[in-house]
PDB file of C-alpha atoms in Angstrom:
ATOM      1  CA  MET A 222      35.518 -44.741   9.218  1.00  0.00           C
ATOM      2  CA  THR A 223      36.464 -41.517   6.948  1.00  0.00           C
ATOM      3  CA  GLN A 224      34.350 -37.960   6.433  1.00  0.00           C
ATOM      4  CA  PHE A 225      33.995 -39.276   2.845  1.00  0.00           C
ATOM      5  CA  ASN A 226      32.126 -42.529   3.949  1.00  0.00           C
ATOM      6  CA  PHE A 227      29.017 -40.716   4.855  1.00  0.00           C
ATOM      7  CA  LEU A 228      28.596 -41.199  -0.025  1.00  0.00           C
ATOM      8  CA  SER A 229      28.869 -45.533   0.945  1.00  0.00           C
ATOM      9  CA  PHE A 230      25.430 -46.245   0.167  1.00  0.00           C
ATOM     10  CA  PHE A 231      27.710 -44.723  -3.686  1.00  0.00           C
ATOM     11  CA  VAL A 232      28.550 -47.740  -6.014  1.00  0.00           C
ATOM     12  CA  ALA A 233      31.495 -47.805  -7.679  1.00  0.00           C
ATOM     13  CA  VAL A 234      30.746 -47.412 -11.688  1.00  0.00           C
ATOM     14  CA  LEU A 235      33.978 -45.286 -12.318  1.00  0.00           C
ATOM     15  CA  LEU A 236      37.890 -46.674 -12.333  1.00  0.00           C
ATOM     16  CA  ALA A 237      40.261 -43.109 -12.032  1.00  0.00           C
ATOM     17  CA  GLY A 238      42.208 -42.636 -14.804  1.00  0.00           C
ATOM     18  CA  GLN A 239      39.974 -43.235 -17.672  1.00  0.00           C
ATOM     19  CA  VAL A 240      40.298 -41.656 -20.622  1.00  0.00           C
ATOM     20  CA  ALA A 241      38.143 -40.149 -23.617  1.00  0.00           C
ATOM     21  CA  ASN A 242      36.029 -41.394 -25.660  1.00  0.00           C
ATOM     22  CA  THR A 243      35.507 -44.243 -23.127  1.00  0.00           C
ATOM     23  CA  LEU A 244      32.726 -42.543 -20.974  1.00  0.00           C
ATOM     24  CA  PRO A 245      28.983 -40.843 -21.746  1.00  0.00           C
ATOM     25  CA  THR A 246      28.681 -37.168 -21.329  1.00  0.00           C
ATOM     26  CA  THR A 247      27.569 -34.176 -19.066  1.00  0.00           C
ATOM     27  CA  GLY A 248      24.767 -33.342 -21.876  1.00  0.00           C
ATOM     28  CA  GLU A 249      25.994 -30.260 -21.510  1.00  0.00           C
ATOM     29  CA  HIS A 250      26.272 -29.235 -24.861  1.00  0.00           C
ATOM     30  CA  PRO A 251      30.358 -28.791 -25.389  1.00  0.00           C
ATOM     31  CA  THR A 252      31.306 -27.391 -29.316  1.00  0.00           C
ATOM     32  CA  GLN A 253      34.565 -29.087 -27.750  1.00  0.00           C
ATOM     33  CA  THR A 254      35.879 -32.572 -27.665  1.00  0.00           C
ATOM     34  CA  LEU A 255      38.725 -33.816 -25.343  1.00  0.00           C
ATOM     35  CA  PRO A 256      42.197 -34.976 -27.285  1.00  0.00           C
ATOM     36  CA  ALA A 257      42.069 -38.419 -26.796  1.00  0.00           C
ATOM     37  CA  GLY A 258      44.278 -39.363 -23.521  1.00  0.00           C
ATOM     38  CA  THR A 259      42.585 -37.199 -21.193  1.00  0.00           C
ATOM     39  CA  PRO A 260      41.810 -37.920 -17.964  1.00  0.00           C
ATOM     40  CA  GLN A 261      38.509 -37.865 -17.403  1.00  0.00           C
ATOM     41  CA  VAL A 262      34.502 -39.226 -15.928  1.00  0.00           C
ATOM     42  CA  PHE A 263      31.695 -38.608 -18.161  1.00  0.00           C
ATOM     43  CA  GLY A 264      33.392 -36.584 -20.721  1.00  0.00           C
ATOM     44  CA  LEU A 265      34.523 -34.205 -19.043  1.00  0.00           C
ATOM     45  CA  ALA A 266      38.429 -33.732 -17.959  1.00  0.00           C
ATOM     46  CA  THR A 267      39.399 -33.368 -14.328  1.00  0.00           C
ATOM     47  CA  ASN A 268      42.500 -31.689 -13.693  1.00  0.00           C
ATOM     48  CA  TRP A 269      41.784 -29.634 -17.165  1.00  0.00           C
ATOM     49  CA  THR A 270      44.229 -26.302 -16.329  1.00  0.00           C
ATOM     50  CA  THR A 271      43.252 -22.307 -17.522  1.00  0.00           C
ATOM     51  CA  PRO A 272      44.786 -21.299 -19.755  1.00  0.00           C
ATOM     52  CA  VAL A 273      44.625 -24.018 -22.199  1.00  0.00           C
ATOM     53  CA  ASN A 274      48.270 -26.312 -22.390  1.00  0.00           C
ATOM     54  CA  SER A 275      48.932 -25.741 -26.163  1.00  0.00           C
ATOM     55  CA  SER A 276      50.389 -29.589 -26.093  1.00  0.00           C
ATOM     56  CA  LEU A 277      48.226 -31.074 -26.076  1.00  0.00           C
ATOM     57  CA  GLY A 278      46.754 -29.166 -29.617  1.00  0.00           C
ATOM     58  CA  VAL A 279      43.438 -27.728 -28.316  1.00  0.00           C
ATOM     59  CA  ASN A 280      42.726 -23.874 -28.837  1.00  0.00           C
ATOM     60  CA  ARG A 281      40.124 -23.712 -25.841  1.00  0.00           C
ATOM     61  CA  VAL A 282      37.372 -20.650 -27.895  1.00  0.00           C
ATOM     62  CA  ALA A 283      36.350 -18.217 -25.365  1.00  0.00           C
ATOM     63  CA  ARG A 284      33.084 -17.504 -24.758  1.00  0.00           C
ATOM     64  CA  PRO A 285      31.099 -14.731 -24.124  1.00  0.00           C
ATOM     65  CA  ASN A 286      29.070 -14.877 -21.345  1.00  0.00           C
ATOM     66  CA  ASP A 287      25.308 -12.876 -21.249  1.00  0.00           C
ATOM     67  CA  GLY A 288      25.447 -12.138 -16.882  1.00  0.00           C
ATOM     68  CA  LEU A 289      25.033  -9.268 -15.159  1.00  0.00           C
ATOM     69  CA  ALA A 290      28.429  -8.122 -12.934  1.00  0.00           C
ATOM     70  CA  VAL A 291      28.388  -8.602  -9.503  1.00  0.00           C
ATOM     71  CA  SER A 292      29.195  -5.602  -8.168  1.00  0.00           C
ATOM     72  CA  ALA A 293      32.423  -5.757  -5.822  1.00  0.00           C
ATOM     73  CA  VAL A 294      30.726  -6.000  -2.251  1.00  0.00           C
ATOM     74  CA  ASP A 295      28.153  -8.056  -3.494  1.00  0.00           C
ATOM     75  CA  VAL A 296      30.943 -10.614  -4.301  1.00  0.00           C
ATOM     76  CA  GLU A 297      32.472  -9.587  -1.184  1.00  0.00           C
ATOM     77  CA  THR A 298      29.126 -11.152   0.054  1.00  0.00           C
ATOM     78  CA  LEU A 299      29.894 -13.857  -1.623  1.00  0.00           C
ATOM     79  CA  LYS A 300      33.345 -14.435  -0.065  1.00  0.00           C
ATOM     80  CA  TYR A 301      31.910 -13.423   3.178  1.00  0.00           C
ATOM     81  CA  TYR A 302      30.223 -16.698   3.210  1.00  0.00           C
ATOM     82  CA  GLY A 303      32.120 -19.280   1.946  1.00  0.00           C
ATOM     83  CA  ARG A 304      35.148 -19.014   3.855  1.00  0.00           C
ATOM     84  CA  LEU A 305      31.963 -19.213   6.718  1.00  0.00           C
ATOM     85  CA  ALA A 306      30.949 -22.674   4.541  1.00  0.00           C
ATOM     86  CA  SER A 307      34.560 -23.446   4.824  1.00  0.00           C
ATOM     87  CA  VAL A 308      35.248 -23.402   8.439  1.00  0.00           C
ATOM     88  CA  SER A 309      33.663 -26.490   8.417  1.00  0.00           C
ATOM     89  CA  ARG A 310      36.429 -28.346   8.133  1.00  0.00           C
ATOM     90  CA  CYS A 311      37.811 -27.324  10.957  1.00  0.00           C
ATOM     91  CA  SER A 312      37.510 -29.834  14.636  1.00  0.00           C
ATOM     92  CA  PHE A 313      36.650 -27.305  17.018  1.00  0.00           C
ATOM     93  CA  SER A 314      38.474 -29.329  19.612  1.00  0.00           C
ATOM     94  CA  THR A 315      38.328 -26.678  21.878  1.00  0.00           C
ATOM     95  CA  GLY A 316      34.035 -26.651  22.058  1.00  0.00           C
ATOM     96  CA  LYS A 317      34.894 -23.077  20.971  1.00  0.00           C
ATOM     97  CA  PHE A 318      33.985 -20.554  17.709  1.00  0.00           C
ATOM     98  CA  GLU A 319      37.931 -21.091  16.906  1.00  0.00           C
ATOM     99  CA  CYS A 320      40.107 -22.453  14.557  1.00  0.00           C
ATOM    100  CA  SER A 321      43.136 -21.329  12.791  1.00  0.00           C
ATOM    101  CA  THR A 322      41.665 -20.228   9.558  1.00  0.00           C
ATOM    102  CA  PHE A 323      39.719 -18.179   8.075  1.00  0.00           C
ATOM    103  CA  CYS A 324      37.195 -18.128  12.691  1.00  0.00           C
ATOM    104  CA  SER A 325      39.224 -14.232  13.609  1.00  0.00           C
ATOM    105  CA  LYS A 326      37.079 -12.801  11.108  1.00  0.00           C
ATOM    106  CA  TYR A 327      33.857 -13.681  13.049  1.00  0.00           C
ATOM    107  CA  PRO A 328      34.157 -12.172  16.305  1.00  0.00           C
ATOM    108  CA  GLY A 329      31.287 -12.670  18.334  1.00  0.00           C
ATOM    109  CA  THR A 330      29.687 -15.564  17.394  1.00  0.00           C
ATOM    110  CA  THR A 331      29.220 -19.100  19.668  1.00  0.00           C
ATOM    111  CA  LEU A 332      29.425 -22.933  18.392  1.00  0.00           C
ATOM    112  CA  ILE A 333      26.657 -24.006  19.414  1.00  0.00           C
ATOM    113  CA  LYS A 334      26.994 -27.628  17.396  1.00  0.00           C
ATOM    114  CA  PHE A 335      29.221 -29.572  15.910  1.00  0.00           C
ATOM    115  CA  PHE A 336      27.423 -32.449  14.628  1.00  0.00           C
ATOM    116  CA  ASN A 337      29.304 -35.278  13.056  1.00  0.00           C
ATOM    117  CA  THR A 338      26.113 -37.841  12.073  1.00  0.00           C
ATOM    118  CA  PRO A 339      25.996 -41.458  13.455  1.00  0.00           C
ATOM    119  CA  ASN A 340      24.843 -43.307   9.370  1.00  0.00           C
ATOM    120  CA  THR A 341      26.625 -41.041   7.163  1.00  0.00           C
ATOM    121  CA  ASN A 342      29.566 -39.742   8.886  1.00  0.00           C
ATOM    122  CA  THR A 343      28.597 -36.376   7.752  1.00  0.00           C
ATOM    123  CA  THR A 344      29.932 -32.860   9.806  1.00  0.00           C
ATOM    124  CA  GLY A 345      29.545 -29.312  10.610  1.00  0.00           C
ATOM    125  CA  TYR A 346      28.316 -26.982  12.772  1.00  0.00           C
ATOM    126  CA  ILE A 347      25.607 -24.756  14.458  1.00  0.00           C
ATOM    127  CA  ALA A 348      26.667 -21.336  15.607  1.00  0.00           C
ATOM    128  CA  ARG A 349      24.709 -17.599  16.298  1.00  0.00           C
ATOM    129  CA  ASN A 350      26.271 -14.629  16.021  1.00  0.00           C
ATOM    130  CA  ASP A 351      23.851 -12.076  18.106  1.00  0.00           C
ATOM    131  CA  ALA A 352      25.569  -8.692  16.824  1.00  0.00           C
ATOM    132  CA  ASN A 353      24.243  -9.711  13.508  1.00  0.00           C
ATOM    133  CA  LYS A 354      21.069 -11.454  14.308  1.00  0.00           C
ATOM    134  CA  ALA A 355      21.970 -14.417  12.529  1.00  0.00           C
ATOM    135  CA  VAL A 356      22.295 -18.588  12.584  1.00  0.00           C
ATOM    136  CA  TYR A 357      24.416 -20.277  11.166  1.00  0.00           C
ATOM    137  CA  VAL A 358      24.793 -24.124  10.046  1.00  0.00           C
ATOM    138  CA  ALA A 359      27.802 -25.665   7.449  1.00  0.00           C
ATOM    139  CA  PHE A 360      27.634 -28.877   6.186  1.00  0.00           C
ATOM    140  CA  ARG A 361      31.263 -29.931   5.367  1.00  0.00           C
ATOM    141  CA  GLY A 362      32.244 -31.634   2.077  1.00  0.00           C
ATOM    142  CA  SER A 363      33.761 -34.391   0.777  1.00  0.00           C
ATOM    143  CA  THR A 364      37.013 -35.204   2.606  1.00  0.00           C
ATOM    144  CA  ASN A 365      38.426 -37.024  -1.121  1.00  0.00           C
ATOM    145  CA  ILE A 366      36.402 -35.437  -3.745  1.00  0.00           C
ATOM    146  CA  ASN A 367      38.752 -37.109  -6.283  1.00  0.00           C
ATOM    147  CA  ASN A 368      37.380 -40.120  -5.223  1.00  0.00           C
ATOM    148  CA  TRP A 369      34.412 -38.852  -5.823  1.00  0.00           C
ATOM    149  CA  VAL A 370      34.260 -37.794  -8.779  1.00  0.00           C
ATOM    150  CA  HIS A 371      35.640 -40.822  -9.847  1.00  0.00           C
ATOM    151  CA  ASP A 372      33.450 -43.180  -8.124  1.00  0.00           C
ATOM    152  CA  ALA A 373      30.204 -41.596  -7.629  1.00  0.00           C
ATOM    153  CA  GLU A 374      26.508 -43.239  -9.066  1.00  0.00           C
ATOM    154  CA  PHE A 375      23.871 -40.966  -9.133  1.00  0.00           C
ATOM    155  CA  LEU A 376      21.256 -42.870  -9.075  1.00  0.00           C
ATOM    156  CA  PHE A 377      17.003 -41.128  -8.324  1.00  0.00           C
ATOM    157  CA  THR A 378      14.724 -41.305  -5.270  1.00  0.00           C
ATOM    158  CA  LYS A 379      11.659 -39.974  -5.320  1.00  0.00           C
ATOM    159  CA  TYR A 380      10.802 -36.298  -3.706  1.00  0.00           C
ATOM    160  CA  SER A 381       7.646 -36.384  -2.592  1.00  0.00           C
ATOM    161  CA  PRO A 382       6.921 -32.784  -0.932  1.00  0.00           C
ATOM    162  CA  ALA A 383       6.947 -31.588  -5.446  1.00  0.00           C
ATOM    163  CA  ARG A 384       4.214 -33.777  -8.004  1.00  0.00           C
ATOM    164  CA  GLY A 385       7.675 -35.576 -10.310  1.00  0.00           C
ATOM    165  CA  ALA A 386      10.663 -34.687  -8.203  1.00  0.00           C
ATOM    166  CA  LYS A 387      13.322 -36.519  -7.346  1.00  0.00           C
ATOM    167  CA  VAL A 388      16.808 -35.963  -6.493  1.00  0.00           C
ATOM    168  CA  HIS A 389      20.144 -37.744  -5.845  1.00  0.00           C
ATOM    169  CA  SER A 390      19.140 -40.847  -3.414  1.00  0.00           C
ATOM    170  CA  GLY A 391      22.780 -40.673  -2.271  1.00  0.00           C
ATOM    171  CA  PHE A 392      21.931 -36.573  -0.793  1.00  0.00           C
ATOM    172  CA  TYR A 393      18.778 -37.614  -0.155  1.00  0.00           C
ATOM    173  CA  LYS A 394      19.371 -40.241   3.180  1.00  0.00           C
ATOM    174  CA  THR A 395      22.269 -38.232   3.903  1.00  0.00           C
ATOM    175  CA  TRP A 396      20.188 -35.486   4.793  1.00  0.00           C
ATOM    176  CA  GLN A 397      17.820 -37.060   6.441  1.00  0.00           C
ATOM    177  CA  ASP A 398      20.309 -38.309   8.607  1.00  0.00           C
ATOM    178  CA  ALA A 399      22.119 -35.377   9.771  1.00  0.00           C
ATOM    179  CA  ARG A 400      18.250 -34.066  10.034  1.00  0.00           C
ATOM    180  CA  ASN A 401      17.696 -36.078  13.757  1.00  0.00           C
ATOM    181  CA  ILE A 402      20.169 -33.867  14.392  1.00  0.00           C
ATOM    182  CA  VAL A 403      20.535 -29.768  12.935  1.00  0.00           C
ATOM    183  CA  TYR A 404      16.613 -29.889  12.604  1.00  0.00           C
ATOM    184  CA  PRO A 405      15.392 -29.392  16.315  1.00  0.00           C
ATOM    185  CA  ILE A 406      18.524 -27.098  17.501  1.00  0.00           C
ATOM    186  CA  VAL A 407      17.713 -24.964  14.450  1.00  0.00           C
ATOM    187  CA  VAL A 408      14.248 -24.828  15.364  1.00  0.00           C
ATOM    188  CA  LYS A 409      14.898 -24.232  18.932  1.00  0.00           C
ATOM    189  CA  GLU A 410      17.595 -21.586  18.545  1.00  0.00           C
ATOM    190  CA  MET A 411      14.462 -19.530  16.347  1.00  0.00           C
ATOM    191  CA  GLY A 412      12.375 -19.618  18.851  1.00  0.00           C
ATOM    192  CA  ARG A 413      14.663 -18.540  20.942  1.00  0.00           C
ATOM    193  CA  ASN A 414      15.703 -15.969  18.151  1.00  0.00           C
ATOM    194  CA  PRO A 415      12.576 -14.558  16.302  1.00  0.00           C
ATOM    195  CA  ASP A 416      13.888 -12.008  15.336  1.00  0.00           C
ATOM    196  CA  TYR A 417      16.993 -13.576  13.853  1.00  0.00           C
ATOM    197  CA  LYS A 418      18.209 -15.400  10.178  1.00  0.00           C
ATOM    198  CA  LEU A 419      18.416 -18.835   8.841  1.00  0.00           C
ATOM    199  CA  TYR A 420      21.936 -18.777   7.062  1.00  0.00           C
ATOM    200  CA  MET A 421      22.899 -21.760   5.343  1.00  0.00           C
ATOM    201  CA  LEU A 422      25.919 -22.746   3.607  1.00  0.00           C
ATOM    202  CA  GLY A 423      28.130 -25.675   1.814  1.00  0.00           C
ATOM    203  CA  HIS A 424      30.780 -26.865   0.116  1.00  0.00           C
ATOM    204  CA  SER A 425      30.345 -29.471  -2.358  1.00  0.00           C
ATOM    205  CA  LEU A 426      28.842 -32.487  -1.709  1.00  0.00           C
ATOM    206  CA  GLY A 427      28.630 -30.328   1.157  1.00  0.00           C
ATOM    207  CA  GLY A 428      25.558 -27.427  -0.714  1.00  0.00           C
ATOM    208  CA  ALA A 429      23.541 -30.015  -1.796  1.00  0.00           C
ATOM    209  CA  LEU A 430      22.546 -30.829   1.084  1.00  0.00           C
ATOM    210  CA  THR A 431      22.430 -27.103   2.729  1.00  0.00           C
ATOM    211  CA  VAL A 432      19.073 -27.245  -0.143  1.00  0.00           C
ATOM    212  CA  LEU A 433      17.510 -29.495   1.235  1.00  0.00           C
ATOM    213  CA  GLN A 434      17.717 -28.653   4.136  1.00  0.00           C
ATOM    214  CA  ALA A 435      16.430 -25.308   3.581  1.00  0.00           C
ATOM    215  CA  LEU A 436      13.818 -27.062   1.763  1.00  0.00           C
ATOM    216  CA  ASP A 437      12.525 -28.540   4.607  1.00  0.00           C
ATOM    217  CA  PHE A 438      12.618 -25.562   6.875  1.00  0.00           C
ATOM    218  CA  TYR A 439      10.400 -24.473   4.606  1.00  0.00           C
ATOM    219  CA  GLN A 440       8.316 -27.170   4.042  1.00  0.00           C
ATOM    220  CA  ASN A 441       8.162 -27.912   8.110  1.00  0.00           C
ATOM    221  CA  ALA A 442       9.480 -25.317   9.923  1.00  0.00           C
ATOM    222  CA  GLY A 443       7.205 -22.495   7.631  1.00  0.00           C
ATOM    223  CA  TYR A 444      10.597 -20.329   7.440  1.00  0.00           C
ATOM    224  CA  ASP A 445      10.573 -17.966   3.946  1.00  0.00           C
ATOM    225  CA  SER A 446      13.102 -16.012   2.129  1.00  0.00           C
ATOM    226  CA  SER A 447      12.343 -13.521   4.945  1.00  0.00           C
ATOM    227  CA  LYS A 448      14.138 -15.753   7.986  1.00  0.00           C
ATOM    228  CA  MET A 449      16.330 -17.792   5.905  1.00  0.00           C
ATOM    229  CA  ALA A 450      18.774 -17.450   2.911  1.00  0.00           C
ATOM    230  CA  VAL A 451      21.075 -19.979   1.402  1.00  0.00           C
ATOM    231  CA  TYR A 452      24.491 -20.059  -0.106  1.00  0.00           C
ATOM    232  CA  THR A 453      26.608 -22.780  -2.046  1.00  0.00           C
ATOM    233  CA  PHE A 454      29.989 -23.347  -3.561  1.00  0.00           C
ATOM    234  CA  GLY A 455      30.958 -26.224  -6.330  1.00  0.00           C
ATOM    235  CA  GLN A 456      27.541 -27.809  -5.513  1.00  0.00           C
ATOM    236  CA  PRO A 457      27.006 -30.632  -7.917  1.00  0.00           C
ATOM    237  CA  ARG A 458      23.502 -30.731  -9.694  1.00  0.00           C
ATOM    238  CA  ILE A 459      20.499 -32.346  -7.468  1.00  0.00           C
ATOM    239  CA  GLY A 460      17.047 -33.258  -8.370  1.00  0.00           C
ATOM    240  CA  ASN A 461      15.260 -33.852 -12.238  1.00  0.00           C
ATOM    241  CA  PRO A 462      13.597 -31.238 -13.729  1.00  0.00           C
ATOM    242  CA  ALA A 463      10.928 -30.819 -11.988  1.00  0.00           C
ATOM    243  CA  PHE A 464      12.320 -30.822  -8.494  1.00  0.00           C
ATOM    244  CA  SER A 465      14.660 -27.506 -10.396  1.00  0.00           C
ATOM    245  CA  ASP A 466      11.115 -25.779 -11.325  1.00  0.00           C
ATOM    246  CA  TYR A 467       9.684 -27.007  -7.644  1.00  0.00           C
ATOM    247  CA  VAL A 468      12.859 -24.615  -6.261  1.00  0.00           C
ATOM    248  CA  ASP A 469      12.881 -22.389  -8.140  1.00  0.00           C
ATOM    249  CA  SER A 470       8.799 -21.230  -7.927  1.00  0.00           C
ATOM    250  CA  LEU A 471       9.304 -21.173  -3.923  1.00  0.00           C
ATOM    251  CA  ASP A 472      11.014 -18.094  -4.965  1.00  0.00           C
ATOM    252  CA  LEU A 473      14.209 -18.627  -1.929  1.00  0.00           C
ATOM    253  CA  PRO A 474      17.500 -16.578  -2.036  1.00  0.00           C
ATOM    254  CA  ILE A 475      19.984 -19.110  -2.692  1.00  0.00           C
ATOM    255  CA  TYR A 476      23.635 -18.180  -3.680  1.00  0.00           C
ATOM    256  CA  ARG A 477      24.840 -21.036  -5.988  1.00  0.00           C
ATOM    257  CA  THR A 478      27.877 -20.104  -7.308  1.00  0.00           C
ATOM    258  CA  ILE A 479      31.087 -21.959  -9.155  1.00  0.00           C
ATOM    259  CA  ASN A 480      34.768 -21.518  -9.834  1.00  0.00           C
ATOM    260  CA  GLN A 481      35.192 -21.314 -13.287  1.00  0.00           C
ATOM    261  CA  ASN A 482      35.974 -24.798 -14.650  1.00  0.00           C
ATOM    262  CA  ASP A 483      34.734 -26.412 -11.456  1.00  0.00           C
ATOM    263  CA  VAL A 484      33.926 -29.975 -12.400  1.00  0.00           C
ATOM    264  CA  VAL A 485      31.577 -31.204  -9.479  1.00  0.00           C
ATOM    265  CA  PRO A 486      28.994 -28.767 -10.891  1.00  0.00           C
ATOM    266  CA  HIS A 487      28.988 -30.861 -14.061  1.00  0.00           C
ATOM    267  CA  MET A 488      28.419 -33.919 -11.313  1.00  0.00           C
ATOM    268  CA  GLY A 489      24.482 -34.950 -11.967  1.00  0.00           C
ATOM    269  CA  PRO A 490      24.898 -35.776 -14.974  1.00  0.00           C
ATOM    270  CA  GLU A 491      22.153 -33.767 -17.465  1.00  0.00           C
ATOM    271  CA  ALA A 492      22.120 -36.245 -19.187  1.00  0.00           C
ATOM    272  CA  ILE A 493      21.284 -38.589 -17.323  1.00  0.00           C
ATOM    273  CA  GLY A 494      18.084 -36.162 -16.061  1.00  0.00           C
ATOM    274  CA  TYR A 495      19.287 -33.511 -13.619  1.00  0.00           C
ATOM    275  CA  LYS A 496      19.082 -30.437 -13.411  1.00  0.00           C
ATOM    276  CA  HIS A 497      20.383 -27.604 -11.795  1.00  0.00           C
ATOM    277  CA  HIS A 498      17.776 -25.122  -9.895  1.00  0.00           C
ATOM    278  CA  GLY A 499      17.892 -21.777  -9.260  1.00  0.00           C
ATOM    279  CA  THR A 500      20.402 -18.770  -9.929  1.00  0.00           C
ATOM    280  CA  GLU A 501      24.073 -18.713 -11.646  1.00  0.00           C
ATOM    281  CA  TYR A 502      26.887 -16.552 -10.580  1.00  0.00           C
ATOM    282  CA  TRP A 503      29.942 -17.875 -12.453  1.00  0.00           C
ATOM    283  CA  ILE A 504      33.355 -16.651 -10.941  1.00  0.00           C
ATOM    284  CA  GLU A 505      34.219 -16.237 -14.141  1.00  0.00           C
ATOM    285  CA  ASN A 506      38.305 -15.357 -14.290  1.00  0.00           C
ATOM    286  CA  SER A 507      41.705 -16.501 -12.881  1.00  0.00           C
ATOM    287  CA  GLN A 508      40.663 -12.429 -10.879  1.00  0.00           C
ATOM    288  CA  GLY A 509      38.061 -13.901  -8.811  1.00  0.00           C
ATOM    289  CA  ASP A 510      35.081 -11.045 -11.113  1.00  0.00           C
ATOM    290  CA  VAL A 511      32.232 -13.086 -10.976  1.00  0.00           C
ATOM    291  CA  VAL A 512      28.619 -13.061 -12.845  1.00  0.00           C
ATOM    292  CA  GLU A 513      25.381 -13.697 -12.463  1.00  0.00           C
ATOM    293  CA  CYS A 514      23.571 -15.613 -14.759  1.00  0.00           C
ATOM    294  CA  SER A 515      20.642 -15.510 -16.695  1.00  0.00           C
ATOM    295  CA  THR A 516      19.352 -18.804 -16.363  1.00  0.00           C
ATOM    296  CA  ASP A 517      19.497 -22.728 -14.355  1.00  0.00           C
ATOM    297  CA  GLU A 518      21.887 -23.983 -16.664  1.00  0.00           C
ATOM    298  CA  ASP A 519      22.996 -20.455 -18.879  1.00  0.00           C
ATOM    299  CA  SER A 520      25.527 -22.218 -21.696  1.00  0.00           C
ATOM    300  CA  THR A 521      27.428 -18.841 -21.225  1.00  0.00           C
ATOM    301  CA  CYS A 522      28.557 -19.837 -17.996  1.00  0.00           C
ATOM    302  CA  ALA A 523      29.904 -22.578 -15.937  1.00  0.00           C
ATOM    303  CA  ASN A 524      28.609 -24.878 -19.041  1.00  0.00           C
ATOM    304  CA  SER A 525      30.499 -22.802 -21.499  1.00  0.00           C
ATOM    305  CA  GLU A 526      33.569 -24.496 -19.810  1.00  0.00           C
ATOM    306  CA  VAL A 527      33.206 -27.837 -20.549  1.00  0.00           C
ATOM    307  CA  PRO A 528      34.524 -30.279 -20.925  1.00  0.00           C
ATOM    308  CA  PHE A 529      37.846 -28.449 -20.183  1.00  0.00           C
ATOM    309  CA  THR A 530      37.028 -28.992 -16.368  1.00  0.00           C
ATOM    310  CA  SER A 531      39.267 -29.539 -13.266  1.00  0.00           C
ATOM    311  CA  ILE A 532      38.691 -30.338  -9.524  1.00  0.00           C
ATOM    312  CA  PRO A 533      42.067 -27.967  -8.572  1.00  0.00           C
ATOM    313  CA  ALA A 534      39.021 -25.418  -9.940  1.00  0.00           C
ATOM    314  CA  HIS A 535      37.186 -27.166  -7.445  1.00  0.00           C
ATOM    315  CA  LEU A 536      39.221 -26.621  -4.471  1.00  0.00           C
ATOM    316  CA  GLN A 537      39.838 -23.313  -4.048  1.00  0.00           C
ATOM    317  CA  TYR A 538      37.472 -19.975  -4.679  1.00  0.00           C
ATOM    318  CA  TRP A 539      39.233 -16.930  -4.353  1.00  0.00           C
ATOM    319  CA  ASP A 540      41.334 -16.875  -1.103  1.00  0.00           C
ATOM    320  CA  ILE A 541      39.701 -20.019  -0.467  1.00  0.00           C
ATOM    321  CA  LYS A 542      40.758 -22.848   0.181  1.00  0.00           C
ATOM    322  CA  PHE A 543      38.069 -25.790   0.542  1.00  0.00           C
ATOM    323  CA  SER A 544      41.510 -28.939   0.529  1.00  0.00           C
ATOM    324  CA  THR A 545      42.559 -27.497   4.837  1.00  0.00           C
ATOM    325  CA  LEU A 546      41.553 -28.880   6.952  1.00  0.00           C
ATOM    326  CA  CYS A 547      41.422 -27.241  10.095  1.00  0.00           C
TER     327      CYS A 547
END
């Protein structure tokens, strides 16, 4: 069974290679359309390159954003947690926090648990760094994002902690499966180390699980913004506007980073009722500059790239390759 099977409850509704004018749009209100023949899903290009390929006869309009420039120090912080998120793709075969990518950048980190859930085959790790007074939980995203983008179905389920809130049924079921392993271990570690902070990390589909996890710890373990922080990279939309409003009302430190024209953050289409939560940190160019956007769905940040989106942009943020297993 592959790790991708943790999405087995999604029904295949789209076919790879479908082209322009055959699918519903995301609802993001782009001012331009894709040329006929462009491979796409939900009105989003799956492999658009930047700069625009002039042979397609499209002059993509660059739109200035109204976000605040993020300092170099804060960008490095995003990279720090992005690299920690990326090593969730490693097997930790030695039983220690050792791998062939970024593990050596985090000396003193102890692997507590590498997990693989029984029902949804979701993988990730729990680790601790005593010098940093930190407990880390990271979820790995899908190992085949191309298949997921083309085959995903976005069904809602009720999210009972918030009135009127609904979330993606697959993400919710997957977190419930992972919770049986993750929750008791984390609560035990945090109980042993009451002055430590919990950092929850995830890329892609793993980012969606990370947010649901953080809400669970807030609701049931009593962890507030002083006890935890969330960093997601290329996270899809999770729920409806009522869910988004609920997450925003908690004022939890959730840092939602999107790379340029990454297609996945536009999945969970607005057209069928999905809405992002929290502050968007948008990597606006190939130089890796970041802006802090002004709203949950800022039309001048990542949404300004619609419909000229790309799967490759999802797989590498700065120097961090989320496509590499180690």
